[in-house]
mmCIF file of C-alpha atoms in Angstrom:
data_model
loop_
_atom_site.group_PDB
_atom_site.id
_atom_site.type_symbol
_atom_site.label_atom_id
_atom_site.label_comp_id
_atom_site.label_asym_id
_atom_site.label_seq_id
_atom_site.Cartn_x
_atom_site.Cartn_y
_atom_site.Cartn_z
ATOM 1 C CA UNK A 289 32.113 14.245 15.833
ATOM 2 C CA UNK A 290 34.818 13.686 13.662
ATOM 3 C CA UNK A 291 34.919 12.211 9.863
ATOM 4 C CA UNK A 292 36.461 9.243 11.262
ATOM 5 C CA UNK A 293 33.888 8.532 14.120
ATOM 6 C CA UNK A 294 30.514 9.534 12.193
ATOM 7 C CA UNK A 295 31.966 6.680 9.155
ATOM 8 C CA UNK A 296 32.327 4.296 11.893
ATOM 9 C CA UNK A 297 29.051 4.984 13.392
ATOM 10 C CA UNK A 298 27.617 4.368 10.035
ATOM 11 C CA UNK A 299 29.130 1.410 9.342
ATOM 12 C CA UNK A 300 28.880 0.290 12.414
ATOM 13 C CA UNK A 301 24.962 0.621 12.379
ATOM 14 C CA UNK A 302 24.678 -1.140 9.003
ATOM 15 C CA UNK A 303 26.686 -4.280 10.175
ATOM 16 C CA UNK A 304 24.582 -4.651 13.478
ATOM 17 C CA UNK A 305 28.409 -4.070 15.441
ATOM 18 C CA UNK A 306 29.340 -1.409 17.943
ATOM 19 C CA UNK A 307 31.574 0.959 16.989
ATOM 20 C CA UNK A 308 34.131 -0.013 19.187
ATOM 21 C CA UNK A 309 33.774 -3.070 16.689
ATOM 22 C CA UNK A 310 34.867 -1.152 13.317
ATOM 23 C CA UNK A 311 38.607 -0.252 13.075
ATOM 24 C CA UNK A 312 40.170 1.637 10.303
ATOM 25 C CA UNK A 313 41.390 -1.484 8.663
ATOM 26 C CA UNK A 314 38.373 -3.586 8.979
ATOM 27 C CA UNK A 315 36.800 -3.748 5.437
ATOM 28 C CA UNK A 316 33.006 -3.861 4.656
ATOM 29 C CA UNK A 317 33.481 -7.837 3.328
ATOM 30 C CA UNK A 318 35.037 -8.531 7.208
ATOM 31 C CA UNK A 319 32.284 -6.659 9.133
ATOM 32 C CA UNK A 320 29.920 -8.575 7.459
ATOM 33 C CA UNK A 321 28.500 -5.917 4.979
ATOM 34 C CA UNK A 322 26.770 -7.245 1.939
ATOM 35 C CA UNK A 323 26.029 -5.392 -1.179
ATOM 36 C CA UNK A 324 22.574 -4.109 -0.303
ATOM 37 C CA UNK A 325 24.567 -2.848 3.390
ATOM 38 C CA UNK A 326 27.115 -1.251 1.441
ATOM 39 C CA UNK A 327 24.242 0.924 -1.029
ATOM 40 C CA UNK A 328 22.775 1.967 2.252
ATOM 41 C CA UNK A 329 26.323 3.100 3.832
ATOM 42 C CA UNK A 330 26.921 4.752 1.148
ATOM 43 C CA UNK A 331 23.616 6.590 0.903
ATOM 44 C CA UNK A 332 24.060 7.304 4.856
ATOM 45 C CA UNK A 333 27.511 8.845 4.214
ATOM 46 C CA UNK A 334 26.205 10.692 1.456
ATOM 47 C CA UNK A 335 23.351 11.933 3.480
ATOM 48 C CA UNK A 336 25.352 12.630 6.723
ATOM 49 C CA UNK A 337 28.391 14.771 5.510
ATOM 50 C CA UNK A 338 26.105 16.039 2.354
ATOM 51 C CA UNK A 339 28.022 14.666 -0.361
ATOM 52 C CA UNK A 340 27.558 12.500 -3.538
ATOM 53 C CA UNK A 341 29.802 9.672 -3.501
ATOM 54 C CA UNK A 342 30.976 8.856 -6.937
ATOM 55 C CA UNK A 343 29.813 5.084 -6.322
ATOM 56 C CA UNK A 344 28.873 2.708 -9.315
ATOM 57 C CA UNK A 345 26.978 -0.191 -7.476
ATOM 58 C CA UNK A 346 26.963 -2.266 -10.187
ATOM 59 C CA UNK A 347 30.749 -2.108 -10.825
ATOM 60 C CA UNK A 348 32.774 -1.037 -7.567
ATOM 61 C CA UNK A 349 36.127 -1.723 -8.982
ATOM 62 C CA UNK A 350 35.223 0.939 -11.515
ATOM 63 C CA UNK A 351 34.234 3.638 -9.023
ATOM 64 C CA UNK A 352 36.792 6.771 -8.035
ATOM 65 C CA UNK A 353 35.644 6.331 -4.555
ATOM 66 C CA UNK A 354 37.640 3.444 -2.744
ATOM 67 C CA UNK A 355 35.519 1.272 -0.402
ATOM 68 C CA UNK A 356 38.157 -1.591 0.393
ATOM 69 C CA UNK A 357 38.520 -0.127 4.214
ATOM 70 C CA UNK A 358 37.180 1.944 6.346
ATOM 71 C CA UNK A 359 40.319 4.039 6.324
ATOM 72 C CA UNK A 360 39.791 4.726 2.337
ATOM 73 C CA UNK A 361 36.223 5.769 2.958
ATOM 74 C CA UNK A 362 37.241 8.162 5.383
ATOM 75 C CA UNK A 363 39.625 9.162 3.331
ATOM 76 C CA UNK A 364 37.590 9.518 0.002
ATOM 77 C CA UNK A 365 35.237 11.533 2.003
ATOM 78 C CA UNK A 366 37.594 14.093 3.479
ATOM 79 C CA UNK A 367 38.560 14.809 -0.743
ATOM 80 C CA UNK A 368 35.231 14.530 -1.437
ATOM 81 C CA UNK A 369 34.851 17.558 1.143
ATOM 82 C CA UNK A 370 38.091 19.562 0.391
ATOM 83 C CA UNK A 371 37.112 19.996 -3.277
ATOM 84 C CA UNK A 372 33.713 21.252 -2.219
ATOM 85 C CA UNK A 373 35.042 23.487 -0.346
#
């Protein structure tokens, strides 16, 4: 499974949708996602691809990690992953 599907999976499991629901450019707001949803995606993503998401819930718009889309996600995670590597 890709980046790209397992984030949608996620997401899509945290706003009660099917993935076939989530597109890249649907954002977290749109899907229904509420702050407490978002912690847990993030936890999920950080548990599923083993990462720590530089997240600050208290102040998103502060964070290095860009959650406005589900494209930036994926995106944030694939750096995430090339500077581990």
């Amino acid at each position: 499974m890709s980046i790209k599907e397992q984030v949608i999976a996620i997401i899509a499991e945290q706003a009660v949708l099917e993935p076939e629901d989530v597109t890249m450019d649907s954002t977290l707001e749109s899907l229904g996602i509420d702050s407490l949803g978002l912690v847990e995606s993030i936890f999920a993503i950080e548990e599923a691809f083993d990462i720590t998401v530089p997240f600050n819930a208290n102040n998103p718009t502060e964070s290095d990690f860009d959650i406005s889309s589900v494209a930036s996600i994926v995106a944030g995670i694939e750096r995430l992953r090339a500077e581990q590597a």
